[in-house]
Amino acid sequence: MTTRGCVLCDSDGGRVLWRDAGVRVIAPEEPDHPGLLRVVWNEHVAEMTDLAPRDRDHLMRVVFAVEDAVRRILVPDKMNLASLGNVVPHLHWHVVPRFTTDPHFPDPVWGARLRDRPVAIRADFRDAIVAQLATALG
């Protein structure tokens, strides 16, 4: 089911790095946090408990695979995982590598900017993520 007017139903929401029938991993344009990825449930649901237990397990398996891949490739100081949906009530998880030098650290990435310089990450990050997810998830 899709819902008109939902940005994650009407579009992919960013560059798709991996997809299966239930979920997609996207790289949105986040200049301050270029390593941020989102894991989006393809069908329009708002909450984890809207999913059948098997689907919840699958979604979290993908979230954890994405977190693992980001940690291996970028070696961040900390990882943040968040599923909020207050602005976009379509089930998705944010997988955010955090660096002590990022513009918002140690506050949330949605908090006040504490420094001006965005984090630089390796240029092939997205391609490396694609390769890692292909290995981890098939």
Tab-separated table of N, CA and C in Angstrom:
chain	number	residue	atom	x	y	z
A	1	MET	N	0.844	-1.181	0.000
A	1	MET	CA	0.000	0.000	0.000
A	1	MET	C	0.888	1.242	0.000
A	2	THR	N	0.556	2.205	-0.792
A	2	THR	CA	1.238	3.492	-0.770
A	2	THR	C	0.237	4.559	-0.363
A	3	THR	N	0.759	5.632	0.138
A	3	THR	CA	-0.088	6.736	0.554
A	3	THR	C	0.357	7.981	-0.196
A	4	ARG	N	-0.521	8.545	-0.998
A	4	ARG	CA	-0.182	9.766	-1.729
A	4	ARG	C	0.179	10.872	-0.751
A	5	GLY	N	1.223	11.622	-1.110
A	5	GLY	CA	1.671	12.699	-0.254
A	5	GLY	C	2.749	12.267	0.725
A	6	CYS	N	3.024	10.977	0.784
A	6	CYS	CA	4.103	10.476	1.632
A	6	CYS	C	5.379	10.463	0.795
A	7	VAL	N	6.388	11.208	1.239
A	7	VAL	CA	7.622	11.326	0.469
A	7	VAL	C	8.299	9.975	0.263
A	8	LEU	N	8.138	9.045	1.196
A	8	LEU	CA	8.780	7.737	1.053
A	8	LEU	C	7.922	6.742	0.284
A	9	CYS	N	6.677	7.103	-0.024
A	9	CYS	CA	5.853	6.322	-0.951
A	9	CYS	C	5.973	6.886	-2.363
A	10	ASP	N	6.055	8.225	-2.455
A	10	ASP	CA	6.082	8.893	-3.753
A	10	ASP	C	7.449	8.848	-4.428
A	11	SER	N	8.510	8.595	-3.650
A	11	SER	CA	9.865	8.536	-4.209
A	11	SER	C	10.691	7.576	-3.363
A	12	ASP	N	11.865	7.244	-3.864
A	12	ASP	CA	12.760	6.377	-3.088
A	12	ASP	C	13.286	7.084	-1.851
A	13	GLY	N	13.390	8.411	-1.887
A	13	GLY	CA	13.883	9.163	-0.743
A	13	GLY	C	15.385	9.382	-0.740
A	14	GLY	N	16.041	8.983	-1.790
A	14	GLY	CA	17.495	9.113	-1.905
A	14	GLY	C	18.004	8.054	-2.857
A	15	ARG	N	19.318	8.013	-2.997
A	15	ARG	CA	19.917	6.996	-3.873
A	15	ARG	C	19.760	5.619	-3.232
A	16	VAL	N	19.148	4.691	-3.960
A	16	VAL	CA	18.949	3.338	-3.452
A	16	VAL	C	20.263	2.567	-3.573
A	17	LEU	N	20.737	2.061	-2.430
A	17	LEU	CA	21.972	1.284	-2.404
A	17	LEU	C	21.699	-0.212	-2.396
A	18	TRP	N	20.563	-0.596	-1.867
A	18	TRP	CA	20.178	-2.018	-1.786
A	18	TRP	C	18.673	-2.077	-1.610
A	19	ARG	N	18.070	-3.123	-2.165
A	19	ARG	CA	16.606	-3.250	-2.063
A	19	ARG	C	16.223	-4.718	-2.164
A	20	ASP	N	15.175	-5.078	-1.451
A	20	ASP	CA	14.507	-6.350	-1.675
A	20	ASP	C	13.006	-6.068	-1.661
A	21	ALA	N	12.198	-7.096	-1.591
A	21	ALA	CA	10.740	-6.899	-1.672
A	21	ALA	C	10.183	-6.104	-0.499
A	22	GLY	N	10.834	-6.156	0.667
A	22	GLY	CA	10.280	-5.500	1.841
A	22	GLY	C	10.901	-4.182	2.225
A	23	VAL	N	12.159	-3.978	1.872
A	23	VAL	CA	12.903	-2.850	2.424
A	23	VAL	C	13.913	-2.324	1.407
A	24	ARG	N	14.270	-1.050	1.583
A	24	ARG	CA	15.342	-0.474	0.769
A	24	ARG	C	16.283	0.309	1.670
A	25	VAL	N	17.534	0.376	1.256
A	25	VAL	CA	18.546	1.158	1.957
A	25	VAL	C	18.873	2.327	1.050
A	26	ILE	N	18.717	3.535	1.593
A	26	ILE	CA	18.932	4.725	0.770
A	26	ILE	C	19.999	5.629	1.384
A	27	ALA	N	20.642	6.351	0.506
A	27	ALA	CA	21.607	7.373	0.900
A	27	ALA	C	20.988	8.719	0.534
A	28	PRO	N	20.412	9.415	1.510
A	28	PRO	CA	19.859	10.737	1.225
A	28	PRO	C	20.990	11.755	1.133
A	29	GLU	N	20.687	12.897	0.614
A	29	GLU	CA	21.671	13.989	0.567
A	29	GLU	C	21.644	14.707	1.911
A	30	GLU	N	22.642	14.456	2.722
A	30	GLU	CA	22.773	15.073	4.041
A	30	GLU	C	24.182	15.659	4.119
A	31	PRO	N	24.380	16.881	3.646
A	31	PRO	CA	25.737	17.440	3.570
A	31	PRO	C	26.501	17.440	4.893
A	32	ASP	N	25.835	17.671	6.008
A	32	ASP	CA	26.519	17.674	7.302
A	32	ASP	C	26.878	16.270	7.771
A	33	HIS	N	26.152	15.273	7.277
A	33	HIS	CA	26.338	13.885	7.713
A	33	HIS	C	26.281	12.970	6.484
A	34	PRO	N	27.319	13.015	5.646
A	34	PRO	CA	27.282	12.280	4.375
A	34	PRO	C	27.247	10.765	4.527
A	35	GLY	N	27.567	10.241	5.701
A	35	GLY	CA	27.499	8.800	5.921
A	35	GLY	C	26.148	8.311	6.399
A	36	LEU	N	25.203	9.221	6.621
A	36	LEU	CA	23.871	8.849	7.103
A	36	LEU	C	23.147	8.040	6.041
A	37	LEU	N	22.578	6.925	6.465
A	37	LEU	CA	21.764	6.087	5.576
A	37	LEU	C	20.404	5.888	6.227
A	38	ARG	N	19.429	5.543	5.413
A	38	ARG	CA	18.101	5.216	5.937
A	38	ARG	C	17.704	3.838	5.432
A	39	VAL	N	17.075	3.099	6.314
A	39	VAL	CA	16.504	1.804	5.956
A	39	VAL	C	14.993	2.010	5.985
A	40	VAL	N	14.363	1.877	4.829
A	40	VAL	CA	12.953	2.245	4.650
A	40	VAL	C	12.125	0.997	4.343
A	41	TRP	N	11.083	0.789	5.111
A	41	TRP	CA	10.134	-0.279	4.794
A	41	TRP	C	9.382	0.171	3.546
A	42	ASN	N	9.279	-0.681	2.541
A	42	ASN	CA	8.693	-0.276	1.257
A	42	ASN	C	7.198	0.028	1.353
A	43	GLU	N	6.474	-0.756	2.098
A	43	GLU	CA	5.031	-0.542	2.240
A	43	GLU	C	4.788	0.576	3.253
A	44	HIS	N	3.737	1.347	3.045
A	44	HIS	CA	3.436	2.440	3.960
A	44	HIS	C	2.806	1.912	5.244
A	45	VAL	N	3.623	1.895	6.283
A	45	VAL	CA	3.172	1.647	7.648
A	45	VAL	C	3.893	2.661	8.517
A	46	ALA	N	3.340	2.947	9.673
A	46	ALA	CA	3.915	3.986	10.524
A	46	ALA	C	4.761	3.440	11.667
A	47	GLU	N	4.423	2.260	12.171
A	47	GLU	CA	5.062	1.777	13.391
A	47	GLU	C	5.592	0.365	13.211
A	48	MET	N	6.595	0.019	14.013
A	48	MET	CA	7.161	-1.328	13.972
A	48	MET	C	6.092	-2.375	14.250
A	49	THR	N	5.173	-2.082	15.143
A	49	THR	CA	4.145	-3.064	15.493
A	49	THR	C	3.055	-3.184	14.429
A	50	ASP	N	3.124	-2.368	13.364
A	50	ASP	CA	2.253	-2.560	12.213
A	50	ASP	C	2.721	-3.741	11.373
A	51	LEU	N	3.970	-4.179	11.599
A	51	LEU	CA	4.538	-5.285	10.834
A	51	LEU	C	4.299	-6.616	11.536
A	52	ALA	N	4.214	-7.657	10.746
A	52	ALA	CA	4.186	-9.008	11.302
A	52	ALA	C	5.545	-9.288	11.938
A	53	PRO	N	5.604	-10.133	12.947
A	53	PRO	CA	6.886	-10.422	13.600
A	53	PRO	C	8.000	-10.824	12.624
A	54	ARG	N	7.699	-11.605	11.631
A	54	ARG	CA	8.704	-12.016	10.643
A	54	ARG	C	9.242	-10.798	9.881
A	55	ASP	N	8.365	-9.849	9.552
A	55	ASP	CA	8.791	-8.643	8.847
A	55	ASP	C	9.626	-7.740	9.754
A	56	ARG	N	9.246	-7.648	11.030
A	56	ARG	CA	10.057	-6.879	11.991
A	56	ARG	C	11.472	-7.442	12.060
A	57	ASP	N	11.561	-8.764	12.136
A	57	ASP	CA	12.876	-9.414	12.202
A	57	ASP	C	13.696	-9.113	10.950
A	58	HIS	N	13.046	-9.166	9.806
A	58	HIS	CA	13.753	-8.884	8.554
A	58	HIS	C	14.250	-7.440	8.518
A	59	LEU	N	13.386	-6.510	8.881
A	59	LEU	CA	13.771	-5.103	8.886
A	59	LEU	C	14.969	-4.872	9.803
A	60	MET	N	14.922	-5.425	10.996
A	60	MET	CA	16.024	-5.202	11.931
A	60	MET	C	17.298	-5.908	11.473
A	61	ARG	N	17.176	-7.037	10.807
A	61	ARG	CA	18.363	-7.697	10.240
A	61	ARG	C	19.052	-6.768	9.248
A	62	VAL	N	18.257	-6.070	8.440
A	62	VAL	CA	18.828	-5.127	7.474
A	62	VAL	C	19.429	-3.924	8.200
A	63	VAL	N	18.736	-3.374	9.190
A	63	VAL	CA	19.274	-2.239	9.962
A	63	VAL	C	20.628	-2.617	10.556
A	64	PHE	N	20.721	-3.797	11.158
A	64	PHE	CA	21.976	-4.206	11.786
A	64	PHE	C	23.064	-4.464	10.750
A	65	ALA	N	22.696	-4.982	9.587
A	65	ALA	CA	23.685	-5.187	8.520
A	65	ALA	C	24.212	-3.847	8.018
A	66	VAL	N	23.340	-2.857	7.916
A	66	VAL	CA	23.767	-1.523	7.488
A	66	VAL	C	24.682	-0.908	8.540
A	67	GLU	N	24.300	-1.001	9.808
A	67	GLU	CA	25.152	-0.476	10.864
A	67	GLU	C	26.528	-1.129	10.822
A	68	ASP	N	26.570	-2.446	10.684
A	68	ASP	CA	27.837	-3.163	10.640
A	68	ASP	C	28.683	-2.699	9.455
A	69	ALA	N	28.074	-2.557	8.292
A	69	ALA	CA	28.810	-2.117	7.109
A	69	ALA	C	29.368	-0.708	7.291
A	70	VAL	N	28.554	0.198	7.822
A	70	VAL	CA	29.011	1.573	8.044
A	70	VAL	C	30.177	1.582	9.032
A	71	ARG	N	30.073	0.807	10.099
A	71	ARG	CA	31.159	0.757	11.086
A	71	ARG	C	32.452	0.237	10.460
A	72	ARG	N	32.350	-0.781	9.642
A	72	ARG	CA	33.546	-1.355	9.003
A	72	ARG	C	34.187	-0.369	8.027
A	73	ILE	N	33.357	0.349	7.296
A	73	ILE	CA	33.874	1.209	6.224
A	73	ILE	C	34.339	2.569	6.743
A	74	LEU	N	33.572	3.184	7.625
A	74	LEU	CA	33.889	4.548	8.066
A	74	LEU	C	34.585	4.633	9.426
A	75	VAL	N	34.486	3.598	10.227
A	75	VAL	CA	35.093	3.557	11.565
A	75	VAL	C	34.733	4.826	12.362
A	76	PRO	N	33.437	5.049	12.584
A	76	PRO	CA	33.014	6.240	13.335
A	76	PRO	C	33.334	6.111	14.821
A	77	ASP	N	33.256	7.232	15.518
A	77	ASP	CA	33.445	7.229	16.962
A	77	ASP	C	32.243	6.620	17.684
A	78	LYS	N	31.061	6.724	17.082
A	78	LYS	CA	29.813	6.221	17.672
A	78	LYS	C	28.812	6.021	16.551
A	79	MET	N	27.857	5.132	16.759
A	79	MET	CA	26.754	4.950	15.812
A	79	MET	C	25.455	5.350	16.492
A	80	ASN	N	24.577	6.002	15.752
A	80	ASN	CA	23.235	6.306	16.236
A	80	ASN	C	22.234	5.592	15.340
A	81	LEU	N	21.254	4.946	15.962
A	81	LEU	CA	20.131	4.346	15.254
A	81	LEU	C	18.877	5.020	15.770
A	82	ALA	N	18.000	5.422	14.857
A	82	ALA	CA	16.783	6.108	15.288
A	82	ALA	C	15.636	5.802	14.340
A	83	SER	N	14.470	5.588	14.910
A	83	SER	CA	13.242	5.462	14.139
A	83	SER	C	12.242	6.410	14.779
A	84	LEU	N	12.090	7.573	14.186
A	84	LEU	CA	11.235	8.599	14.772
A	84	LEU	C	9.910	8.703	14.034
A	85	GLY	N	9.943	9.139	12.792
A	85	GLY	CA	8.729	9.237	12.014
A	85	GLY	C	7.807	10.367	12.392
A	86	ASN	N	8.298	11.345	13.152
A	86	ASN	CA	7.441	12.464	13.519
A	86	ASN	C	7.133	13.362	12.331
A	87	VAL	N	8.102	13.553	11.462
A	87	VAL	CA	7.920	14.396	10.282
A	87	VAL	C	7.419	13.569	9.102
A	88	VAL	N	7.983	12.386	8.924
A	88	VAL	CA	7.577	11.482	7.849
A	88	VAL	C	7.089	10.193	8.510
A	89	PRO	N	5.763	10.044	8.691
A	89	PRO	CA	5.233	8.883	9.405
A	89	PRO	C	5.168	7.620	8.548
A	90	HIS	N	6.285	7.303	7.930
A	90	HIS	CA	6.460	6.095	7.129
A	90	HIS	C	7.635	5.373	7.780
A	91	LEU	N	7.472	4.121	8.124
A	91	LEU	CA	8.469	3.391	8.891
A	91	LEU	C	9.836	3.406	8.209
A	92	HIS	N	10.802	3.989	8.907
A	92	HIS	CA	12.181	4.009	8.431
A	92	HIS	C	13.116	4.189	9.611
A	93	TRP	N	14.331	3.715	9.433
A	93	TRP	CA	15.372	3.831	10.449
A	93	TRP	C	16.505	4.670	9.902
A	94	HIS	N	17.032	5.541	10.738
A	94	HIS	CA	18.220	6.317	10.423
A	94	HIS	C	19.419	5.569	10.987
A	95	VAL	N	20.430	5.379	10.173
A	95	VAL	CA	21.683	4.751	10.599
A	95	VAL	C	22.748	5.826	10.405
A	96	VAL	N	23.240	6.353	11.533
A	96	VAL	CA	24.050	7.567	11.479
A	96	VAL	C	25.428	7.345	12.115
A	97	PRO	N	26.471	7.376	11.302
A	97	PRO	CA	27.812	7.340	11.891
A	97	PRO	C	28.119	8.699	12.501
A	98	ARG	N	28.620	8.696	13.722
A	98	ARG	CA	28.924	9.944	14.415
A	98	ARG	C	30.430	10.054	14.632
A	99	PHE	N	30.909	11.245	14.451
A	99	PHE	CA	32.319	11.555	14.633
A	99	PHE	C	32.412	12.723	15.609
A	100	THR	N	33.415	12.708	16.457
A	100	THR	CA	33.549	13.788	17.439
A	100	THR	C	33.726	15.135	16.762
A	101	THR	N	34.077	15.136	15.485
A	101	THR	CA	34.260	16.383	14.735
A	101	THR	C	33.045	16.767	13.900
A	102	ASP	N	31.953	15.966	13.955
A	102	ASP	CA	30.801	16.315	13.106
A	102	ASP	C	30.111	17.563	13.641
A	103	PRO	N	29.338	18.240	12.803
A	103	PRO	CA	28.773	19.543	13.172
A	103	PRO	C	27.880	19.553	14.411
A	104	HIS	N	27.382	18.398	14.839
A	104	HIS	CA	26.430	18.367	15.943
A	104	HIS	C	26.900	17.563	17.152
A	105	PHE	N	27.999	16.852	17.033
A	105	PHE	CA	28.458	15.971	18.120
A	105	PHE	C	28.776	16.752	19.387
A	106	PRO	N	28.333	16.310	20.540
A	106	PRO	CA	27.700	15.037	20.871
A	106	PRO	C	26.175	15.082	20.835
A	107	ASP	N	25.604	16.187	20.420
A	107	ASP	CA	24.151	16.316	20.370
A	107	ASP	C	23.581	15.532	19.185
A	108	PRO	N	22.264	15.341	19.150
A	108	PRO	CA	21.650	14.650	18.007
A	108	PRO	C	21.909	15.404	16.702
A	109	VAL	N	21.902	14.673	15.600
A	109	VAL	CA	22.148	15.306	14.304
A	109	VAL	C	21.080	16.335	13.963
A	110	TRP	N	19.948	16.285	14.633
A	110	TRP	CA	18.875	17.250	14.390
A	110	TRP	C	18.951	18.429	15.353
A	111	GLY	N	19.949	18.442	16.215
A	111	GLY	CA	20.103	19.505	17.202
A	111	GLY	C	20.798	20.727	16.622
A	112	ALA	N	21.137	21.624	17.512
A	112	ALA	CA	21.826	22.858	17.105
A	112	ALA	C	23.219	22.526	16.580
A	113	ARG	N	23.592	23.230	15.562
A	113	ARG	CA	24.916	23.064	14.965
A	113	ARG	C	25.952	23.652	15.925
A	114	LEU	N	26.973	22.856	16.237
A	114	LEU	CA	27.995	23.268	17.193
A	114	LEU	C	29.301	23.688	16.533
A	115	ARG	N	29.503	23.281	15.303
A	115	ARG	CA	30.717	23.653	14.555
A	115	ARG	C	30.373	23.727	13.075
A	116	ASP	N	31.186	24.438	12.339
A	116	ASP	CA	30.868	24.713	10.943
A	116	ASP	C	31.338	23.668	9.942
A	117	ARG	N	32.333	22.923	10.270
A	117	ARG	CA	32.933	22.030	9.284
A	117	ARG	C	32.213	20.680	9.229
A	118	PRO	N	31.665	20.302	8.052
A	118	PRO	CA	31.078	18.968	7.921
A	118	PRO	C	32.180	17.903	7.889
A	119	VAL	N	31.799	16.706	8.185
A	119	VAL	CA	32.731	15.580	8.176
A	119	VAL	C	33.018	15.166	6.741
A	120	ALA	N	34.261	14.873	6.452
A	120	ALA	CA	34.637	14.319	5.153
A	120	ALA	C	34.750	12.806	5.309
A	121	ILE	N	34.141	12.071	4.395
A	121	ILE	CA	34.237	10.614	4.417
A	121	ILE	C	34.834	10.137	3.110
A	122	ARG	N	35.203	8.875	3.071
A	122	ARG	CA	35.831	8.349	1.859
A	122	ARG	C	34.879	8.477	0.667
A	123	ALA	N	35.437	8.830	-0.466
A	123	ALA	CA	34.660	9.126	-1.663
A	123	ALA	C	33.860	7.922	-2.159
A	124	ASP	N	34.371	6.729	-1.943
A	124	ASP	CA	33.696	5.527	-2.440
A	124	ASP	C	32.780	4.891	-1.393
A	125	PHE	N	32.389	5.649	-0.374
A	125	PHE	CA	31.583	5.104	0.720
A	125	PHE	C	30.338	4.383	0.223
A	126	ARG	N	29.575	4.996	-0.637
A	126	ARG	CA	28.313	4.391	-1.085
A	126	ARG	C	28.564	3.106	-1.875
A	127	ASP	N	29.575	3.109	-2.726
A	127	ASP	CA	29.910	1.887	-3.466
A	127	ASP	C	30.371	0.793	-2.515
A	128	ALA	N	31.130	1.153	-1.497
A	128	ALA	CA	31.584	0.175	-0.505
A	128	ALA	C	30.412	-0.389	0.283
A	129	ILE	N	29.436	0.427	0.589
A	129	ILE	CA	28.233	-0.035	1.290
A	129	ILE	C	27.473	-1.037	0.410
A	130	VAL	N	27.326	-0.715	-0.867
A	130	VAL	CA	26.644	-1.626	-1.787
A	130	VAL	C	27.320	-2.997	-1.767
A	131	ALA	N	28.644	-3.015	-1.842
A	131	ALA	CA	29.381	-4.275	-1.846
A	131	ALA	C	29.196	-5.029	-0.530
A	132	GLN	N	29.280	-4.325	0.600
A	132	GLN	CA	29.102	-4.960	1.914
A	132	GLN	C	27.706	-5.540	2.062
A	133	LEU	N	26.676	-4.809	1.633
A	133	LEU	CA	25.306	-5.297	1.782
A	133	LEU	C	25.034	-6.468	0.857
A	134	ALA	N	25.629	-6.454	-0.322
A	134	ALA	CA	25.475	-7.594	-1.238
A	134	ALA	C	26.032	-8.857	-0.600
A	135	THR	N	27.132	-8.719	0.104
A	135	THR	CA	27.733	-9.866	0.791
A	135	THR	C	26.898	-10.283	1.999
A	136	ALA	N	26.470	-9.313	2.800
A	136	ALA	CA	25.759	-9.610	4.044
A	136	ALA	C	24.311	-10.057	3.825
A	137	LEU	N	23.655	-9.449	2.845
A	137	LEU	CA	22.217	-9.676	2.673
A	137	LEU	C	21.848	-10.422	1.392
A	138	GLY	N	22.772	-10.510	0.471
A	138	GLY	CA	22.502	-11.198	-0.782
A	138	GLY	C	21.918	-10.333	-1.840
